Amino acid sequence: MPVSPHNQIPGKDNLFVSQDRLLLPLSIILQSVLGILFGHVYDQRIYMATGYLVGTGQNPYIPQDLTAVFHNPFFQGMTSIGYPPPWPLVLGLIYRVFYVPAPNLLVYNLAIKIPVIAANICLAYLVSAILKDMQVEPLTRRKAWLFIMFNPLLLYTTAAWGQFDSIVAMLALISLVLLDSGKPGLSAVLLALSISFKPTALPIILVAMAFLIGKSLSQAFRYAIILIVSLLGFIIAPFYIFGWDLTPIQAHWNAHFTVGGGISLLSFYELLKGSYTLPGSWWLVSLIWIPALALALFGLRHGVDGLRNLLSKSVALVLVMFLTRTWLSEPNIVLLLPFLVVLVSLGELNPLSLTVIWSVPLVFTVFNTSPAQLLFPSFPQAMEPILRWSDQYRFKRLLLRSLLVIPWQIAGWYLVAVCISNKNTTFRKIQ
């Protein structure tokens, strides 16, 4: 329900704008400090290596020993990047612009985070703009803006860790706004780009199609065509344009389906078996999210109408995929945060559920030894002894990590039930 005019406080927006002049630079400085000092030892060095390979005209999907290039032992025994071409192309551009003229790993580390930090800030203003358009009072918009600008999980996994899920979230959210605004063509292109960065936004396709089918079958068909063509352009075309060999991809096409762990139900697997690699044909279990999504589609049988409905159904279907995957990384949850904060600000979701969704994964990272692994760029001498020390408590650490999955699963399925339901249950807004 829109907020009534009497809840609008005259001059409140002007006051907040003046405060932004302090808080915006503060967030940028905070993220920049996190960006230059920290970076995940696995992900960030692969991003650095990928930037070099793309920037020098090589295939980023063939792993190489780049110790001699970066003069750092951590670049020995590298694996290749596991994401579609858009992010490797961005990394290649960053390498050419930043590392070639000034070959410094810390500067390069921060440069890789620049698009991510920019996406974080854009997300905060995008959420605020959406809520303003929905006539939400300034104070609530303000808290939503602050949530995105300073949320610990978001800053930890993006500015510090180096993951780019906020780019995925920003593109997906803009695509839904455009879809609701009657611009399905551009919406399809941006959703395809979002999925091409990371396929975590895949379930949103189903929501968008349900929205358009309720309006016009021909519109839905055109949307699907534009989406498919865009996906082919973003994911397949670069291999032919840059002459990258597809053989490594074809040989390991199911690599992401052969592991079990992260903040998923199979987190206990490593505790029991000492490995997160699934044996034999167990990788088929990792496809259970596909029939789970098919069942969730039943919740869209009455159609999807309006932006808030697009957001709530997207949250539901993305969560269904997340909750049934055999591997889920903590940074992936960033995709949900802007969607959820809008719905909470509108009073459609309980604020406590949002808190559980982001805080439990943040604690999970501690028992997953992620904080120590972020010391790779600036404090590698401290990282290795901390990891050795944590390995002494491996069983207890993995047990606590697995137990944390339980409250996250409960909160996740609760949100699925609320978001997919046709009942318009309204909770107290953020005050």
Coordinates of C-alpha atoms in Angstrom, one line a residue:
M1 CA 0.0 0.0 0.0
P2 CA 1.4 3.5 -0.9
V3 CA 2.2 5.7 2.1
S4 CA -0.4 8.4 2.6
P5 CA 0.6 12.0 2.0
H6 CA 0.4 12.9 5.6
N7 CA 3.3 10.6 6.3
Q8 CA 5.5 12.8 4.1
I9 CA 7.6 15.1 6.1
P10 CA 8.4 18.5 4.4
G11 CA 12.1 19.2 4.0
K12 CA 13.1 15.7 5.0
D13 CA 14.5 14.9 1.5
N14 CA 16.6 18.0 1.6
L15 CA 18.0 17.1 5.0
F16 CA 18.9 13.7 3.8
V17 CA 20.6 15.0 0.7
S18 CA 22.9 17.2 2.9
Q19 CA 23.7 14.2 5.0
D20 CA 24.5 12.1 1.9
R21 CA 27.4 14.5 1.3
L22 CA 29.1 13.0 4.3
L23 CA 27.8 9.4 4.2
L24 CA 28.5 8.8 0.5
P25 CA 32.2 9.7 0.7
L26 CA 32.4 7.7 3.9
S27 CA 31.0 4.6 2.2
I28 CA 33.3 5.1 -0.8
I29 CA 36.4 5.4 1.5
L30 CA 35.4 2.4 3.6
Q31 CA 34.9 0.2 0.5
S32 CA 38.1 1.5 -1.1
V33 CA 40.1 0.6 2.0
L34 CA 38.5 -2.9 2.1
G35 CA 39.1 -3.1 -1.7
I36 CA 42.8 -2.4 -1.6
L37 CA 43.7 -4.5 1.5
F38 CA 41.6 -7.6 1.1
G39 CA 40.8 -10.2 -1.5
H40 CA 39.9 -13.8 -1.4
V41 CA 43.0 -16.0 -2.0
Y42 CA 41.1 -18.3 -4.4
D43 CA 38.8 -15.9 -6.3
Q44 CA 40.9 -12.7 -6.4
R45 CA 44.0 -14.3 -7.8
I46 CA 42.0 -16.1 -10.5
Y47 CA 40.5 -12.7 -11.4
M48 CA 44.0 -11.2 -11.5
A49 CA 45.2 -14.0 -13.7
T50 CA 42.1 -13.8 -15.9
G51 CA 42.7 -10.1 -16.4
Y52 CA 46.2 -10.8 -17.6
L53 CA 45.1 -13.6 -20.0
V54 CA 42.3 -11.6 -21.6
G55 CA 44.4 -8.4 -21.6
T56 CA 47.2 -10.2 -23.5
G57 CA 44.9 -11.9 -26.0
Q58 CA 45.0 -15.4 -24.4
N59 CA 42.2 -17.8 -23.5
P60 CA 41.1 -17.2 -19.9
Y61 CA 39.6 -20.7 -19.7
I62 CA 42.9 -22.5 -19.9
P63 CA 44.8 -22.4 -16.6
Q64 CA 48.4 -21.3 -16.5
D65 CA 51.2 -20.9 -14.0
L66 CA 51.6 -17.1 -13.8
T67 CA 54.2 -17.0 -11.0
A68 CA 56.7 -15.3 -13.4
V69 CA 54.1 -12.7 -14.5
F70 CA 53.1 -11.5 -11.0
H71 CA 56.2 -12.5 -9.2
N72 CA 54.1 -14.1 -6.5
P73 CA 54.1 -17.8 -5.5
F74 CA 50.3 -17.8 -5.0
F75 CA 49.9 -17.8 -8.8
Q76 CA 51.4 -21.2 -9.1
G77 CA 49.0 -24.1 -9.8
M78 CA 46.2 -21.8 -10.9
T79 CA 42.7 -23.0 -12.0
S80 CA 40.8 -21.2 -14.7
I81 CA 37.8 -18.8 -14.2
G82 CA 34.4 -20.5 -14.0
Y83 CA 32.2 -17.6 -15.1
P84 CA 30.9 -16.6 -18.6
P85 CA 32.8 -14.1 -20.8
P86 CA 31.4 -10.7 -19.6
W87 CA 33.3 -10.7 -16.3
P88 CA 36.6 -11.9 -17.9
L89 CA 36.2 -9.2 -20.5
V90 CA 35.8 -6.6 -17.7
L91 CA 38.9 -8.0 -16.0
G92 CA 40.9 -7.8 -19.2
L93 CA 40.0 -4.1 -19.6
I94 CA 41.0 -3.5 -16.0
Y95 CA 44.3 -5.2 -16.5
R96 CA 45.1 -3.1 -19.5
V97 CA 44.0 0.2 -17.9
F98 CA 45.5 -0.3 -14.4
Y99 CA 48.1 -3.0 -14.2
V100 CA 50.0 -2.5 -17.4
P101 CA 50.9 1.2 -16.6
A102 CA 51.4 0.5 -12.9
P103 CA 52.2 -3.2 -12.2
N104 CA 51.3 -3.2 -8.5
L105 CA 49.2 -6.0 -7.0
L106 CA 47.5 -3.9 -4.4
V107 CA 46.5 -1.3 -7.0
Y108 CA 45.3 -4.0 -9.3
N109 CA 43.4 -5.6 -6.4
L110 CA 41.5 -2.3 -5.8
A111 CA 41.0 -1.7 -9.6
I112 CA 39.2 -5.1 -9.9
K113 CA 36.8 -3.9 -7.1
I114 CA 35.9 -0.6 -8.8
P115 CA 33.0 -1.9 -10.9
V116 CA 31.7 -3.7 -7.8
I117 CA 31.9 -0.7 -5.5
A118 CA 30.2 1.4 -8.2
A119 CA 27.4 -1.3 -8.4
N120 CA 27.0 -1.2 -4.6
I121 CA 26.5 2.6 -4.6
C122 CA 24.2 2.4 -7.6
L123 CA 22.1 -0.2 -5.9
A124 CA 21.6 2.0 -2.8
Y125 CA 20.3 4.9 -5.0
L126 CA 18.3 2.5 -7.2
V127 CA 16.5 1.1 -4.1
S128 CA 15.8 4.6 -2.8
A129 CA 14.4 5.7 -6.2
I130 CA 12.1 2.7 -6.4
L131 CA 10.7 3.4 -3.0
K132 CA 10.3 7.1 -3.7
D133 CA 8.3 6.2 -6.9
M134 CA 6.1 4.0 -4.7
Q135 CA 5.5 7.0 -2.4
V136 CA 7.3 5.5 0.6
E137 CA 8.1 8.0 3.3
P138 CA 11.6 9.6 3.4
L139 CA 12.7 8.1 6.7
T140 CA 12.0 4.5 5.4
R141 CA 13.7 5.3 2.1
R142 CA 16.7 6.6 4.1
K143 CA 17.0 3.4 6.1
A144 CA 16.8 1.3 2.9
W145 CA 19.6 3.5 1.4
L146 CA 21.8 3.1 4.5
F147 CA 21.1 -0.7 4.5
I148 CA 22.6 -1.1 1.1
M149 CA 25.3 1.4 1.5
F150 CA 26.7 -0.1 4.7
N151 CA 25.4 -3.7 4.9
P152 CA 28.1 -5.9 6.4
L153 CA 27.5 -8.9 4.2
L154 CA 27.4 -6.9 1.0
L155 CA 30.6 -4.9 1.8
Y156 CA 32.3 -8.0 3.0
T157 CA 31.6 -10.2 0.0
T158 CA 32.0 -7.5 -2.6
A159 CA 34.5 -4.7 -1.6
A160 CA 36.6 -7.0 0.7
W161 CA 36.1 -10.5 -0.9
G162 CA 36.0 -9.3 -4.5
Q163 CA 32.9 -11.0 -5.7
F164 CA 30.6 -9.2 -8.2
D165 CA 27.1 -10.3 -7.2
S166 CA 26.1 -6.7 -6.7
I167 CA 26.5 -6.2 -10.4
V168 CA 24.2 -9.1 -11.0
A169 CA 21.7 -7.7 -8.6
M170 CA 21.8 -4.2 -10.0
L171 CA 21.2 -5.4 -13.6
A172 CA 18.4 -7.8 -12.5
L173 CA 16.7 -5.1 -10.5
I174 CA 16.8 -2.6 -13.3
S175 CA 15.5 -5.2 -15.7
L176 CA 12.4 -5.7 -13.5
V177 CA 11.8 -1.9 -13.2
L178 CA 12.0 -1.6 -17.0
L179 CA 9.7 -4.6 -17.4
D180 CA 7.1 -2.9 -15.2
S181 CA 7.6 0.4 -17.0
G182 CA 6.6 -1.2 -20.3
K183 CA 10.1 -1.6 -21.8
P184 CA 10.3 -5.4 -22.2
G185 CA 13.0 -5.4 -24.9
L186 CA 15.6 -3.5 -22.9
S187 CA 14.5 -5.4 -19.8
A188 CA 15.3 -8.7 -21.6
V189 CA 18.8 -7.5 -22.7
L190 CA 19.7 -6.4 -19.1
L191 CA 18.4 -9.6 -17.6
A192 CA 20.4 -11.6 -20.1
L193 CA 23.5 -9.5 -19.2
S194 CA 22.8 -10.1 -15.5
I195 CA 22.6 -13.9 -16.1
S196 CA 25.7 -13.7 -18.3
F197 CA 27.7 -12.3 -15.4
K198 CA 26.4 -15.0 -13.0
P199 CA 23.6 -17.5 -13.7
T200 CA 22.2 -17.0 -10.2
A201 CA 19.5 -14.7 -11.6
L202 CA 18.2 -17.4 -13.9
P203 CA 14.8 -18.0 -12.1
I204 CA 13.9 -14.4 -12.7
I205 CA 13.3 -15.4 -16.3
L206 CA 10.3 -17.4 -15.2
V207 CA 8.8 -14.5 -13.3
A208 CA 9.3 -12.1 -16.2
M209 CA 7.6 -14.6 -18.6
A210 CA 4.7 -15.1 -16.2
F211 CA 4.3 -11.3 -16.0
L212 CA 4.2 -10.9 -19.8
I213 CA 2.1 -14.0 -20.5
G214 CA -0.6 -12.4 -18.3
K215 CA -0.6 -9.4 -20.6
S216 CA 0.2 -10.6 -24.1
L217 CA 1.5 -13.9 -25.5
S218 CA 3.1 -12.0 -28.4
Q219 CA 5.0 -9.8 -25.9
A220 CA 6.2 -12.8 -24.0
F221 CA 7.4 -14.5 -27.2
R222 CA 9.3 -11.3 -28.3
Y223 CA 10.8 -11.1 -24.8
A224 CA 12.0 -14.7 -25.0
I225 CA 13.5 -14.2 -28.4
I226 CA 15.4 -11.1 -27.3
L227 CA 16.5 -12.8 -24.1
I228 CA 17.9 -15.9 -26.0
V229 CA 19.6 -13.8 -28.7
S230 CA 21.2 -11.6 -26.0
L231 CA 22.4 -14.6 -24.0
L232 CA 24.0 -16.1 -27.1
G233 CA 25.6 -12.7 -27.8
F234 CA 27.0 -12.2 -24.3
I235 CA 28.0 -15.9 -23.6
I236 CA 28.8 -17.6 -26.9
A237 CA 29.8 -14.8 -29.3
P238 CA 33.0 -13.8 -27.4
F239 CA 34.5 -17.3 -27.9
Y240 CA 34.3 -16.8 -31.7
I241 CA 35.2 -13.1 -31.6
F242 CA 38.4 -13.6 -29.6
G243 CA 39.2 -17.1 -30.9
W244 CA 39.0 -18.7 -27.5
D245 CA 39.0 -22.5 -27.6
L246 CA 35.7 -24.0 -26.3
T247 CA 37.3 -27.5 -25.6
P248 CA 38.0 -26.8 -21.8
I249 CA 34.4 -25.7 -21.3
Q250 CA 33.0 -28.8 -23.1
A251 CA 35.3 -31.1 -21.1
H252 CA 34.2 -29.7 -17.8
W253 CA 30.7 -28.5 -18.5
N254 CA 29.3 -30.1 -15.2
A255 CA 32.2 -28.9 -12.9
H256 CA 29.8 -26.7 -10.9
F257 CA 27.5 -29.7 -10.3
T258 CA 30.1 -32.0 -8.9
V259 CA 30.6 -30.3 -5.5
G260 CA 28.5 -30.1 -2.4
G261 CA 28.9 -27.6 0.3
G262 CA 28.9 -23.9 1.0
I263 CA 25.8 -22.7 2.9
S264 CA 23.7 -25.5 1.3
L265 CA 22.1 -28.6 2.8
L266 CA 25.2 -30.5 1.7
S267 CA 27.4 -28.5 4.0
F268 CA 27.6 -31.5 6.2
Y269 CA 29.1 -33.6 3.4
E270 CA 32.6 -32.3 3.9
L271 CA 32.3 -32.9 7.6
L272 CA 31.4 -36.6 7.0
K273 CA 33.6 -37.4 4.0
G274 CA 36.5 -34.9 4.3
S275 CA 35.9 -33.6 0.8
Y276 CA 33.3 -31.5 -1.0
T277 CA 33.6 -33.4 -4.3
L278 CA 30.5 -35.5 -5.0
P279 CA 31.3 -39.1 -6.0
G280 CA 30.3 -40.6 -9.3
S281 CA 26.8 -39.9 -10.5
W282 CA 26.0 -37.9 -7.4
W283 CA 26.3 -34.8 -9.5
L284 CA 22.8 -35.5 -10.7
V285 CA 21.6 -34.5 -7.2
S286 CA 22.8 -31.0 -7.9
L287 CA 20.1 -30.7 -10.5
I288 CA 17.3 -31.0 -8.0
W289 CA 16.8 -27.2 -8.2
I290 CA 15.3 -27.7 -11.7
P291 CA 12.3 -29.8 -10.6
A292 CA 12.0 -27.6 -7.5
L293 CA 11.6 -24.5 -9.7
A294 CA 9.1 -26.4 -11.8
L295 CA 7.0 -27.0 -8.6
A296 CA 7.4 -23.4 -7.5
L297 CA 5.9 -22.2 -10.8
F298 CA 2.6 -23.5 -9.5
G299 CA 2.7 -20.5 -7.2
L300 CA 2.7 -18.2 -10.3
R301 CA -0.5 -19.7 -11.6
H302 CA -2.6 -16.6 -10.8
G303 CA -0.1 -14.4 -12.7
V304 CA 2.3 -11.7 -11.7
D305 CA 1.3 -8.0 -11.7
G306 CA 3.1 -4.9 -10.7
L307 CA 6.7 -4.2 -9.6
R308 CA 6.2 -5.3 -6.0
N309 CA 4.8 -8.6 -7.2
L310 CA 7.7 -9.0 -9.7
L311 CA 10.1 -8.5 -6.8
S312 CA 8.4 -10.9 -4.4
K313 CA 8.0 -13.7 -6.9
S314 CA 11.6 -13.2 -8.0
V315 CA 12.8 -13.6 -4.4
A316 CA 10.7 -16.7 -4.0
L317 CA 12.1 -18.4 -7.1
V318 CA 15.7 -17.4 -6.6
L319 CA 15.5 -18.7 -3.0
V320 CA 14.0 -22.0 -4.2
M321 CA 17.1 -22.4 -6.5
F322 CA 19.5 -21.4 -3.7
L323 CA 17.9 -23.6 -1.1
T324 CA 17.9 -26.7 -3.2
R325 CA 21.4 -26.3 -4.8
T326 CA 24.2 -28.6 -3.6
W327 CA 26.6 -25.7 -3.5
L328 CA 25.8 -22.1 -2.5
S329 CA 28.5 -19.5 -1.8
E330 CA 27.8 -16.8 0.7
P331 CA 28.3 -13.9 -1.9
N332 CA 25.4 -15.3 -4.0
I333 CA 23.0 -14.1 -1.3
V334 CA 23.8 -10.5 -2.2
L335 CA 21.5 -10.9 -5.2
L336 CA 18.5 -11.0 -2.9
L337 CA 19.3 -8.1 -0.6
P338 CA 18.0 -5.1 -2.7
F339 CA 14.8 -7.1 -3.5
L340 CA 14.2 -7.9 0.1
V341 CA 15.0 -4.4 1.5
V342 CA 12.4 -3.0 -1.0
L343 CA 9.8 -5.5 0.1
V344 CA 10.5 -4.9 3.8
S345 CA 10.4 -1.2 3.3
L346 CA 6.9 -1.6 1.7
G347 CA 5.8 -3.6 4.7
E348 CA 5.3 -6.8 2.8
L349 CA 8.0 -8.8 4.7
N350 CA 9.0 -9.2 8.3
P351 CA 12.3 -7.3 8.9
L352 CA 13.5 -10.1 11.1
S353 CA 13.6 -12.5 8.1
L354 CA 15.8 -10.1 6.2
T355 CA 18.2 -9.9 9.2
V356 CA 18.5 -13.7 9.3
I357 CA 19.0 -14.0 5.6
W358 CA 22.1 -11.8 5.6
S359 CA 23.5 -12.2 9.2
V360 CA 23.6 -16.0 9.3
P361 CA 25.7 -16.3 6.1
L362 CA 28.0 -13.6 7.5
V363 CA 28.7 -15.7 10.6
F364 CA 29.0 -18.8 8.3
T365 CA 32.0 -17.2 6.6
V366 CA 33.9 -17.1 9.9
F367 CA 33.6 -20.9 10.3
N368 CA 34.3 -21.3 6.6
T369 CA 37.7 -19.6 7.2
S370 CA 36.9 -16.9 4.7
P371 CA 38.1 -14.0 6.8
A372 CA 41.6 -15.4 6.9
Q373 CA 41.6 -16.1 3.2
L374 CA 40.9 -12.4 2.5
L375 CA 44.4 -11.5 3.8
F376 CA 46.0 -12.8 0.5
P377 CA 46.9 -9.4 -1.1
S378 CA 48.4 -7.5 1.8
F379 CA 49.0 -9.9 4.7
P380 CA 49.8 -13.4 3.3
Q381 CA 52.3 -14.1 6.1
A382 CA 49.4 -13.8 8.6
M383 CA 46.9 -15.8 6.4
E384 CA 48.8 -19.1 6.3
P385 CA 49.4 -19.5 10.1
I386 CA 45.7 -18.6 10.8
L387 CA 44.5 -21.2 8.3
R388 CA 46.8 -23.8 9.9
W389 CA 45.5 -22.9 13.3
S390 CA 41.9 -23.2 12.2
D391 CA 42.6 -26.6 10.7
Q392 CA 43.3 -27.8 14.3
Y393 CA 39.6 -27.3 15.0
R394 CA 38.4 -28.5 11.7
F395 CA 35.7 -30.9 13.0
K396 CA 34.2 -28.4 15.4
R397 CA 34.4 -25.6 12.8
L398 CA 32.7 -27.7 10.1
L399 CA 30.1 -28.9 12.6
L400 CA 29.2 -25.3 13.6
R401 CA 29.2 -24.3 10.0
S402 CA 26.8 -27.0 9.1
L403 CA 24.5 -26.1 12.0
L404 CA 24.2 -22.6 10.8
V405 CA 22.6 -23.9 7.6
I406 CA 19.5 -24.9 9.6
P407 CA 18.3 -21.3 10.6
W408 CA 19.2 -20.1 7.1
Q409 CA 17.1 -22.8 5.5
I410 CA 14.2 -22.1 7.8
A411 CA 14.3 -18.4 7.1
G412 CA 14.7 -19.1 3.4
W413 CA 11.7 -21.4 3.1
Y414 CA 9.6 -19.0 5.3
L415 CA 10.4 -16.2 2.8
V416 CA 9.5 -18.5 -0.2
A417 CA 6.1 -19.3 1.4
V418 CA 5.3 -15.7 2.1
C419 CA 6.6 -14.3 -1.2
I420 CA 5.0 -17.0 -3.4
S421 CA 1.6 -16.8 -1.6
N422 CA -1.2 -14.7 -3.1
K423 CA -2.0 -13.4 0.3
N424 CA -0.9 -9.8 0.8
T425 CA 0.3 -10.1 4.3
T426 CA 1.7 -6.8 5.5
F427 CA 4.2 -6.5 8.3
R428 CA 5.3 -3.4 10.2
K429 CA 7.6 -1.2 8.1
I430 CA 11.1 -0.4 9.1
Q431 CA 10.8 2.5 11.5

